C-alpha positions as MATLAB code, in Angstrom:
seq = 'MSLRFSLVIMKQKHIYTASKWREQKALHDLKSLFPKEASTQADITLLLYLVFDMIMSSTNDMGPLSLENFRNNLSASWRVAGLKTSNATYQLNKPETHLRQEKQKEKEGKSSVGLPQWTDSPVKLARRQLIEKRMAKRAAELVKQDDEVIVKLEDLAIERSKSVDSAVLGKYNIWRKENENENADSTVRLMRDQIIMARVYLSIAKMKNKLDLYQELQTRLKESQRALGEATSDADLHQSEHEKIKAMGQVLSKVKDQLYDCKLVTGKLRAMLQTADEQVRGLKKQSTFLSQLAAKTIPNGIHCLSMRLTIDYYLLAPEKRKFPKTENLVNPNLYHYALFSDNVLAASVVVNSTVLNAKDPSKHVFHLVTDKLNFGAMNMWFLLNPPGKATINVENVDEFKWLNSSYCPVLRQLESATMKEYYFKAGHPSTTGASNLKYRNPKYLSMLNHLRFYLPQVYPKLDKILFLDDDIVVQKDLTGLWAVDLHGKVNGAVETCGESFHRFDKYLNFSNPHIAKNFDPNACGWAYGMNIFDLKVWKKKDITGIYHRWQNLNEDRVLWKLGTLPPGLMTFYGLTHPLNKSWHVLGLGYSPSIDRTEIENAAVVHYNGNMKPWLEIAMTKYRPYWSKYVKYSHPYLRNCKLSEWSS';
ca = [
      92.470    8.606   58.011;
      92.676    9.305   61.770;
      96.306   10.411   61.868;
      95.478   12.954   58.893;
      92.698   14.095   60.783;
      94.788   14.316   63.931;
      97.301   16.500   62.190;
      94.694   18.857   60.817;
      93.401   19.374   64.284;
      96.600   19.923   65.645;
      97.406   22.512   63.019;
      94.125   24.427   63.609;
      94.865   24.401   67.418;
      98.368   25.925   66.402;
      97.136   28.631   64.265;
      94.018   29.432   66.720;
      96.709   29.482   69.651;
      99.376   31.760   67.833;
      96.489   34.021   66.834;
      95.645   34.278   70.476;
      98.962   34.900   71.329;
      99.571   37.686   68.558;
      96.305   39.505   69.741;
      97.563   39.454   73.511;
     101.082   40.758   72.640;
      99.416   43.495   70.485;
      96.995   44.425   73.403;
      99.874   44.448   75.958;
     101.988   46.562   73.678;
      99.769   48.832   72.980;
      99.381   50.077   76.471;
     102.545   51.918   75.746;
     100.947   54.498   73.311;
      98.295   55.851   76.292;
      99.736   58.108   79.172;
      98.217   56.406   82.200;
      97.292   59.883   83.747;
      96.569   61.180   80.576;
      93.573   58.799   78.917;
      90.398   58.069   80.496;
      88.605   54.363   80.185;
      86.512   55.221   77.444;
      89.446   56.515   75.346;
      91.294   53.550   75.755;
      87.985   51.653   74.691;
      87.330   53.642   71.848;
      91.006   53.241   70.435;
      91.361   49.440   71.337;
      88.138   49.176   69.604;
      89.600   50.717   66.413;
      92.837   48.509   66.641;
      90.635   45.538   66.565;
      88.818   47.098   63.498;
      92.195   47.223   62.035;
      93.306   43.723   62.890;
      90.292   42.219   61.775;
      90.479   44.068   58.283;
      93.867   43.130   57.410;
      94.254   41.045   54.682;
      97.220   39.378   55.594;
      96.050   37.241   58.420;
      99.070   35.270   59.286;
     101.109   38.295   58.785;
     103.421   39.110   62.156;
     101.101   41.258   64.467;
     103.827   43.273   65.619;
     103.328   46.451   67.501;
     105.865   48.290   64.898;
     103.729   47.446   62.244;
     100.717   48.988   64.028;
     102.550   52.224   64.672;
     103.961   52.374   61.119;
     100.278   51.750   59.669;
      98.189   54.019   62.115;
      95.511   55.672   60.290;
      95.940   59.316   60.377;
      92.657   59.875   61.414;
      93.067   58.349   65.286;
      96.726   58.775   65.493;
      97.308   59.752   69.166;
      99.669   62.695   70.227;
     100.450   63.495   73.691;
     100.136   67.123   74.821;
     102.779   68.784   76.794;
     100.380   71.545   78.342;
      97.870   69.333   79.885;
      98.400   66.048   81.726;
      94.586   65.301   81.375;
      93.924   65.606   77.618;
      95.261   64.355   74.345;
      95.019   65.540   70.622;
      93.834   64.139   67.448;
      94.134   64.927   63.925;
      91.360   65.988   61.848;
      89.642   62.514   59.974;
      89.173   64.763   56.982;
      92.633   64.114   56.189;
      92.712   60.428   56.483;
      89.607   60.189   54.162;
      91.201   62.162   51.415;
      94.520   60.119   51.533;
      92.410   56.787   51.698;
      90.408   57.967   48.456;
      93.536   58.768   46.426;
      95.149   55.481   47.398;
      91.999   53.518   46.249;
      92.360   55.427   42.811;
      96.018   54.342   42.910;
      94.899   50.289   43.831;
      97.137   50.549   46.702;
      96.449   49.618   50.353;
      97.838   51.275   53.592;
     100.294   48.589   53.946;
     101.250   48.264   50.272;
      98.546   45.308   49.738;
      95.471   45.257   47.498;
      92.850   47.828   49.160;
      90.225   45.937   50.945;
      86.855   47.150   50.537;
      84.331   47.775   53.764;
      80.819   47.077   53.771;
      78.143   49.164   54.254;
      77.618   48.389   57.688;
      81.473   48.779   58.425;
      81.503   51.700   56.382;
      78.500   53.692   58.423;
      80.124   52.334   61.785;
      83.589   53.902   61.043;
      82.083   57.111   59.626;
      80.211   57.027   63.198;
      83.215   56.458   64.866;
      85.443   59.464   63.293;
      82.311   61.899   64.046;
      82.789   60.705   67.782;
      86.371   60.943   67.794;
      86.207   64.374   66.282;
      83.475   65.470   68.828;
      85.619   64.414   71.627;
      88.864   66.039   69.939;
      86.848   69.445   70.098;
      86.101   68.749   73.841;
      89.652   68.025   74.578;
      90.964   71.139   72.695;
      88.554   73.227   74.340;
      89.441   72.101   78.082;
      93.133   72.468   77.202;
      92.571   76.159   76.183;
      90.594   76.934   79.152;
      93.506   75.387   81.222;
      95.986   77.438   79.292;
      93.812   80.833   80.325;
      93.557   79.741   83.914;
      97.391   79.197   84.096;
      98.066   82.317   82.057;
      95.638   84.310   84.667;
      97.408   82.772   87.572;
     100.825   83.874   86.132;
      99.663   87.486   85.520;
      98.639   87.390   89.210;
     101.812   86.105   90.749;
     103.802   88.702   88.094;
     101.845   91.861   90.165;
     103.637   90.853   93.356;
     107.358   90.914   91.963;
     109.133   94.046   91.892;
     110.492   94.045   88.419;
     113.300   96.498   89.452;
     114.766   93.997   91.957;
     114.940   91.032   89.412;
     118.511   90.510   88.051;
     119.514   93.541   89.808;
     122.793   92.364   90.739;
     123.515   90.439   87.474;
     126.333   92.207   85.757;
     125.246   91.043   82.469;
     121.612   92.520   82.679;
     120.337   94.772   80.063;
     120.076   98.567   80.631;
     117.204   99.099   79.062;
     115.198   96.783   81.067;
     115.009   99.044   83.831;
     113.723  102.875   82.604;
     114.557  104.746   85.687;
     116.677  107.553   85.167;
     118.774  106.466   88.482;
     118.727  102.773   87.907;
     122.724  102.425   87.495;
     123.110  104.858   90.425;
     121.328  102.745   92.620;
     123.008   99.727   91.696;
     126.091  101.189   92.448;
     124.994  102.225   95.516;
     123.820   98.588   96.264;
     127.014   97.438   95.235;
     128.684   99.396   97.662;
     126.891   98.504  100.347;
     127.395   94.605   99.836;
     130.979   95.367   99.180;
     131.097   96.978  102.733;
     129.383   93.928  104.574;
     131.967   91.413  102.825;
     134.503   93.960  103.585;
     134.401   93.519  107.323;
     133.496   89.728  106.895;
     136.817   89.029  104.984;
     138.716   91.084  107.808;
     137.053   88.904  110.173;
     137.750   85.590  108.371;
     141.440   86.773  107.807;
     140.653   86.527  104.090;
     143.492   89.296  103.198;
     143.614   88.798   99.544;
     139.717   89.211   99.230;
     139.882   92.212  101.629;
     142.327   94.163   99.613;
     140.321   93.312   96.135;
     137.280   94.299   97.652;
     138.740   97.486   99.173;
     140.127   98.467   95.822;
     136.811   98.264   94.060;
     135.104   99.908   97.199;
     137.435  103.143   96.541;
     136.891  102.965   92.737;
     132.989  102.773   92.833;
     133.009  105.598   95.653;
     135.115  107.806   93.242;
     132.845  107.179   90.268;
     129.863  107.486   92.155;
     130.846  110.913   93.788;
     127.882  113.118   94.082;
     125.862  111.646   91.295;
     121.974  111.562   91.735;
     120.957  110.140   87.894;
     122.709  108.075   85.174;
     123.098  111.055   83.286;
     125.701  112.342   85.889;
     127.516  109.288   85.255;
     130.849  108.665   82.802;
     130.338  105.714   80.321;
     133.127  104.344   81.457;
     131.589  103.644   84.875;
     129.827  100.607   83.447;
     132.898   98.893   83.665;
     133.530   99.502   87.158;
     130.394   98.080   87.612;
     130.816   95.060   86.018;
     134.352   94.483   87.879;
     132.223   95.087   91.259;
     130.070   92.714   90.262;
     132.421   89.759   89.582;
     134.396   90.353   92.787;
     130.931   90.580   94.590;
     130.437   87.302   93.004;
     133.477   85.759   93.879;
     133.231   86.794   97.633;
     129.861   85.424   97.895;
     130.887   82.168   96.589;
     133.714   81.984   99.267;
     132.440   84.270  102.320;
     128.902   84.118  102.232;
     127.121   83.314  105.843;
     123.299   84.182  105.900;
     123.864   85.014  109.574;
     126.808   87.201  109.354;
     125.473   89.054  106.763;
     121.902   89.718  108.028;
     123.830   90.948  111.250;
     126.133   93.369  109.297;
     123.246   94.648  107.414;
     121.297   94.976  110.562;
     124.270   96.911  112.153;
     124.486   99.121  108.933;
     120.842   99.839  108.999;
     121.042  101.003  112.708;
     123.722  103.462  112.158;
     122.237  104.678  108.982;
     119.015  105.289  110.871;
     120.769  106.980  113.752;
     122.742  109.122  111.016;
     119.351  110.399  109.753;
     117.855  111.108  112.946;
     121.187  113.564  113.598;
     120.501  114.890  110.228;
     116.839  115.734  110.950;
     117.866  117.558  113.986;
     120.476  119.410  112.106;
     117.997  120.281  109.171;
     115.332  121.475  111.721;
     117.864  123.621  113.605;
     119.202  125.178  110.239;
     115.415  125.521  109.150;
     114.775  127.296  112.447;
     117.877  129.583  112.203;
     116.995  130.430  108.580;
     113.278  131.256  109.261;
     114.252  134.069  112.184;
     116.944  135.373  109.887;
     116.374  138.543  107.361;
     117.864  138.312  104.217;
     120.874  140.685  102.963;
     118.552  142.113  100.209;
     115.698  143.019  102.442;
     117.999  144.359  105.256;
     119.596  146.452  102.529;
     116.198  147.555  101.199;
     115.163  148.770  104.713;
     118.172  150.696  105.610;
     117.914  152.610  102.203;
     114.550  153.542  102.537;
     115.313  154.465  106.297;
     117.966  156.721  105.279;
     115.980  158.401  102.605;
     112.949  158.929  104.600;
     114.710  160.915  107.173;
     116.300  162.948  104.409;
     113.028  164.012  103.490;
     111.362  167.127  104.569;
     108.533  166.716  107.542;
     105.803  167.976  105.154;
     106.598  165.280  102.708;
     106.208  162.319  105.257;
     102.766  162.434  105.191;
     100.045  160.242  103.482;
      97.135  161.638  101.698;
      93.373  160.956  102.592;
      93.789  160.548  106.124;
      90.014  161.248  106.823;
      89.546  157.509  105.412;
      91.079  156.206  108.245;
      88.240  156.272  110.794;
      85.624  156.017  108.043;
      83.467  152.945  109.081;
      81.702  152.403  105.558;
      85.053  151.408  104.073;
      86.767  148.438  104.084;
      89.923  148.358  106.656;
      92.677  146.046  106.522;
      95.103  145.697  109.796;
      98.716  144.720  109.008;
     101.140  144.048  111.609;
     104.668  143.753  110.094;
     108.530  144.669  110.294;
     109.370  143.340  106.728;
     108.924  146.329  103.919;
     108.899  143.523  101.156;
     106.564  141.013  102.507;
     103.916  144.128  103.612;
     104.331  145.367   99.944;
     103.031  142.297   98.416;
      99.942  142.090  101.008;
      99.091  145.592   99.753;
      99.923  145.312   96.477;
      97.963  142.032   95.793;
      95.039  143.356   97.833;
      94.712  146.468   95.528;
      95.109  144.725   92.285;
      92.595  142.271   92.999;
      90.101  144.708   94.619;
      86.729  145.746   92.293;
      87.146  149.096   93.660;
      90.517  150.109   95.209;
      89.186  153.367   96.476;
      87.048  152.022   99.026;
      89.933  150.213  100.843;
      91.955  151.333  103.743;
      95.172  149.731  104.892;
      96.337  150.288  108.539;
     100.187  149.251  109.044;
     101.836  149.034  112.191;
     105.587  148.459  112.303;
     108.147  148.561  114.948;
     110.442  151.594  115.687;
     113.525  150.099  113.547;
     111.374  149.706  110.436;
     109.090  152.851  110.761;
     111.081  154.969  108.394;
     111.499  152.333  105.811;
     107.889  151.317  105.605;
     106.621  154.859  105.082;
     109.195  155.493  102.605;
     108.205  152.604  100.615;
     104.228  153.617  100.523;
     105.256  157.161   99.944;
     107.361  156.279   96.896;
     104.721  153.349   95.684;
     101.247  154.698   97.051;
      98.681  151.743   96.444;
      96.708  153.551   93.777;
      93.555  154.526   94.547;
      93.489  152.945   98.215;
      94.471  154.482  101.190;
      97.560  153.520  103.498;
      98.812  154.838  106.752;
     101.799  153.351  108.897;
     102.181  153.633  112.904;
     105.023  152.919  115.150;
     103.813  150.117  117.839;
     106.419  152.182  120.250;
     104.373  155.171  120.304;
     101.200  153.375  121.581;
     101.616  154.749  125.203;
      98.747  152.599  126.528;
     100.478  149.602  125.672;
     102.616  149.121  128.742;
     103.653  146.694  131.028;
     100.981  147.779  133.726;
      98.242  146.926  131.196;
      99.625  144.289  129.302;
     100.337  141.045  130.852;
     102.439  139.699  128.067;
     104.590  142.799  127.996;
     105.315  142.487  131.662;
     106.248  138.691  131.313;
     108.610  139.528  128.286;
     110.385  141.840  130.608;
     110.587  139.602  133.564;
     114.051  137.723  134.216;
     112.463  134.522  134.166;
     111.145  135.059  130.874;
     114.510  136.238  129.385;
     116.255  133.285  130.776;
     113.597  130.852  129.387;
     113.730  132.398  125.855;
     117.542  133.226  125.718;
     119.384  130.545  127.895;
     120.865  128.393  125.507;
     121.416  125.534  128.069;
     117.609  125.624  129.355;
     117.100  122.217  130.153;
     113.521  122.008  128.485;
     114.391  124.098  125.453;
     117.833  122.677  123.946;
     118.774  122.680  120.308;
     116.349  123.373  117.691;
     113.569  123.684  120.019;
     115.366  126.296  121.995;
     116.024  127.984  118.569;
     112.521  127.964  117.920;
     111.284  129.770  121.255;
     114.127  132.306  120.845;
     112.488  133.451  117.311;
     112.147  137.280  117.611;
     108.632  137.002  116.195;
     107.560  135.635  119.872;
     109.004  138.452  121.854;
     107.631  141.217  119.541;
     104.516  143.288  120.523;
     103.763  143.242  116.715;
     102.802  139.769  117.252;
     100.677  140.259  119.885;
      99.098  143.404  118.936;
      96.106  141.398  117.138;
      94.394  141.199  120.784;
      94.122  144.990  121.331;
      92.486  145.936  117.912;
      89.479  147.698  119.442;
      92.047  149.824  121.340;
      94.142  150.405  118.193;
      91.145  151.311  116.091;
      88.717  152.538  118.403;
      86.287  154.289  115.724;
      86.056  151.078  113.431;
      83.112  148.547  113.735;
      84.929  145.740  111.296;
      88.456  145.104  110.320;
      90.183  142.453  108.470;
      93.355  141.073  109.950;
      96.072  139.863  107.441;
      99.384  138.376  108.239;
     102.482  139.548  106.229;
     102.935  136.204  104.844;
     100.003  136.007  102.771;
      98.760  136.994   99.298;
      95.604  138.178   98.121;
      94.223  136.424   95.041;
      90.682  137.695   94.570;
      88.413  140.568   95.829;
      87.970  140.510   99.655;
      85.001  142.835   99.951;
      82.707  139.843  100.492;
      84.217  139.157  104.025;
      82.478  142.318  105.333;
      78.866  141.104  104.184;
      79.277  137.514  105.909;
      76.988  137.125  108.829;
      79.064  135.998  112.015;
      76.019  135.268  113.815;
      76.852  137.332  116.706;
      80.374  135.615  116.949;
      83.587  137.885  117.108;
      86.017  136.221  114.760;
      85.377  134.764  111.298;
      88.013  132.255  110.465;
      88.949  129.048  108.347;
      88.879  125.823  110.385;
      92.301  123.938  110.041;
      91.304  120.687  111.746;
      90.696  117.310  110.242;
      89.993  113.808  111.824;
      92.475  114.349  114.530;
      94.654  117.312  113.046;
      95.053  121.076  114.451;
      92.591  120.305  117.183;
      92.798  121.812  120.791;
      94.603  119.164  122.350;
      97.486  119.570  119.982;
      98.325  123.152  121.243;
      96.662  123.272  125.000;
      98.043  121.528  128.111;
      94.740  119.336  128.962;
      96.691  118.104  131.966;
      96.038  121.304  133.577;
      92.529  121.632  135.370;
      91.994  125.168  133.988;
      92.329  123.723  130.639;
      90.749  120.554  131.129;
      87.429  122.025  132.690;
      87.015  125.089  130.216;
      87.818  123.289  126.887;
      87.051  120.361  124.455;
      90.317  118.687  123.527;
      88.320  117.490  120.163;
      87.390  121.568  119.437;
      88.319  122.314  115.981;
      91.258  124.908  115.642;
      91.346  127.699  113.392;
      93.853  129.958  111.516;
      95.273  133.275  111.992;
      96.404  135.034  109.039;
      92.924  136.358  107.592;
      90.462  136.892  110.211;
      87.011  139.235  110.001;
      86.662  140.839  113.562;
      83.506  142.433  114.666;
      84.989  144.991  116.835;
      81.670  145.980  118.394;
      81.018  142.286  119.752;
      84.459  142.551  120.798;
      83.941  145.350  122.952;
      80.518  143.811  124.105;
      82.399  140.439  125.076;
      85.398  142.143  126.393;
      87.874  139.967  124.325;
      90.796  141.652  125.389;
      90.049  141.167  129.234;
      89.557  137.408  128.511;
      93.080  137.291  126.645;
      94.538  139.254  129.705;
      93.120  136.548  132.127;
      94.415  133.518  130.260;
      97.873  135.262  129.762;
      98.266  136.121  133.395;
      97.363  132.117  134.234;
      99.872  131.160  131.862;
     102.780  133.414  133.536;
     104.784  130.033  134.273;
     103.832  128.610  130.581;
     101.935  125.855  132.186;
      99.043  126.275  129.833;
     100.714  126.620  126.492;
     104.418  126.901  125.429;
     104.733  129.761  123.195;
     102.939  131.755  120.379;
      99.746  133.647  119.992;
      97.527  131.021  118.253;
      96.893  128.790  121.510;
      95.561  132.162  123.472;
      93.758  132.864  120.423;
      91.970  129.554  120.193;
      91.173  130.024  124.238;
      90.056  133.715  123.871;
      87.699  133.303  121.081;
      86.211  129.841  122.269;
      82.607  129.404  121.344;
      82.899  132.802  119.730;
      84.541  131.905  115.949;
      82.406  131.481  113.184;
      83.907  129.042  110.480;
      84.539  130.515  107.059;
      84.651  128.700  103.932;
      87.949  127.055  102.992;
      88.288  128.659   99.845;
      88.730  132.091  101.381;
      91.848  130.820  102.853;
      94.296  128.213  102.157;
      97.244  127.573  104.407;
     100.367  125.414  104.246;
     102.633  126.921  101.698;
     105.464  127.431  103.862;
     105.638  123.894  105.145;
     103.368  121.399  102.979;
     104.890  120.322   99.413;
     101.339  118.718   98.526;
      98.717  120.884   98.438;
      96.766  120.793   95.379;
      97.256  123.489   92.517;
      93.692  124.049   91.676;
      92.704  124.751   95.487;
      95.516  127.340   95.688;
      94.385  128.797   92.236;
      90.868  129.224   93.651;
      91.671  130.475   96.762;
      90.858  134.212   97.767;
      94.121  133.992  100.285;
      97.068  131.870  100.261;
      99.321  131.674  103.371;
     102.794  130.970  103.517;
     102.771  129.746  107.031;
     105.595  127.435  108.415;
     109.099  128.397  107.978;
     109.827  128.592  104.090;
     108.571  132.138  103.709;
     108.570  132.784  100.079;
     111.158  135.388  100.532;
     113.700  133.367  102.178;
     116.249  130.985  100.066;
     114.251  127.814  101.731;
     111.208  128.457  100.189;
     109.486  125.917   98.053;
     110.201  126.647   94.309;
     106.961  125.440   93.020;
     104.741  128.188   95.245;
     107.142  131.016   95.143;
     105.288  132.478   91.746;
     102.254  133.218   93.648;
     103.923  135.696   95.659;
     106.780  136.861   93.497;
     104.174  138.115   90.734;
     103.531  141.133   93.129;
     106.976  142.128   93.883;
     108.386  145.021   91.781;
     111.773  143.923   91.140;
     112.260  146.399   88.585;
     112.073  148.857   91.339;
     115.727  150.985   91.561;
     115.822  150.076   95.459;
     115.444  146.535   94.370;
     117.895  146.587   91.969;
     120.208  148.598   94.118;
     120.068  145.968   96.765;
     120.450  142.650   94.339;
     116.728  141.781   94.855;
     115.814  139.445   92.196;
     113.277  136.818   91.561;
     115.979  134.385   91.725;
     117.699  135.505   94.787;
     114.314  135.909   96.428;
];
């Protein structure tokens, strides 16, 4: 009995030991199912509890407790699936699927491992349902966390993408899709970039004595340059050029593999950039010079018009050279305009636009003053094209006998040898190149430009007069300007300064004590071109005398360089009333960025600058505001081949 009992005891110990070994091995192998960084302690504990539950529920107590058996028969309700999008979460399938499968298998009388189904007690079933609910809740939380992580990652990716220039991505890739960049010049820019890099590697290949690469690069470079030509957009290129782009890209890839040296490439690009910068500066100087040259020239058509009109004027009988309604010229109750010009076409636009936009043209009187050369042409034009019911008169500045060098300082200075040398000597040290050409512009030497300082002398019987430049266009009725209260000031003008733009220090030499002690460098500048002058206050303040004083002090050009605006700012300092900016919009002769609404709402638009509307260099988008007041159908304009296109 004792031996048999001992054998039984040993058998039970062996069974117990084997069972414990299988349990420990299963627990050890089970760890491989859980990512170390992805499972919390609570999650592992929950799953271990379920594993034990499965082990204890198995009807095959003596069967092998292997991990493979566990994996193959793992219930779908709590099977673990690792997530790729998050290292901190895992996903659980829905428990309802398992329940349906289990119920179906129960009907068939089969267990999940092919054995008769074991039936849970009510307590175990309740516990299992509670566990499944807890797992479903946990799975929902993990899915929610995962969605939040994905949203955050997407937001960060979007933010990073904003800082990336999409036009650069894949720029040198010869297999890139052309429709990825919809810019009209994307291919042209790619070819230009390839040419730049080819030049860089060409010099490096020569430096490193890689003659085969040098020859190949040189051949491809010439092909690309010929293909590109003067093209500015992809539409200018032939379809076959894409093969040349591909060939150049392949050569550049090969050369880069053999010759690329960051330091060398950077140095070559820096040298090329410096050379290009010097070329740009040279071209800018040349452009400025040519712009000044174009600004001071008279187009052939306008010269032809002036000559034809002059000939016909002097063929007229003297009694036919007179304008009607001369009595209106001295009537102070009418609206008087002063226009000083040597350009017949420009003067005609000023008069025509003013009359067409006037509510009552019969009350408007135009006083034109020109030089001896254009006197006949100006008369003939307005005799042939009278301004409707308005009154007009043309005078010759050379017939103003009171305007002489003994009375007028600027005329005396213009006649001096030093002034002639300053304006006309090409090699003057302070006025070389484009600057010298600017000083030599005839308008700075013409008395027509300085006549604006002598308005009471020219029109002694008038009380108020509106001064207009010949490069303006009138778009609205201007009679309201005569009703503006100038508050005792002499000049009504639109101010031109911004925060630091067009203030007195831009025009005057504040290192000179005469300027520094009399003027504020931050005082706001104003515009000539449309100015309402109170001639009564002018005479009372002796404005012409103030102008003479400053002009005499500037005989050596130490207060200002040239022009009439600087002495105007000084003469009318403290005597200028600012007008509403809608009366006068400037910059159509130099600024391409004036708002269209601002232009169309303006009473007067001013083409101040070099790009006058009658010149070829005029800005196309601004020209229609001027050209619509030109009578291109007139026989004189047709004979001189003046058309809207040619202007």
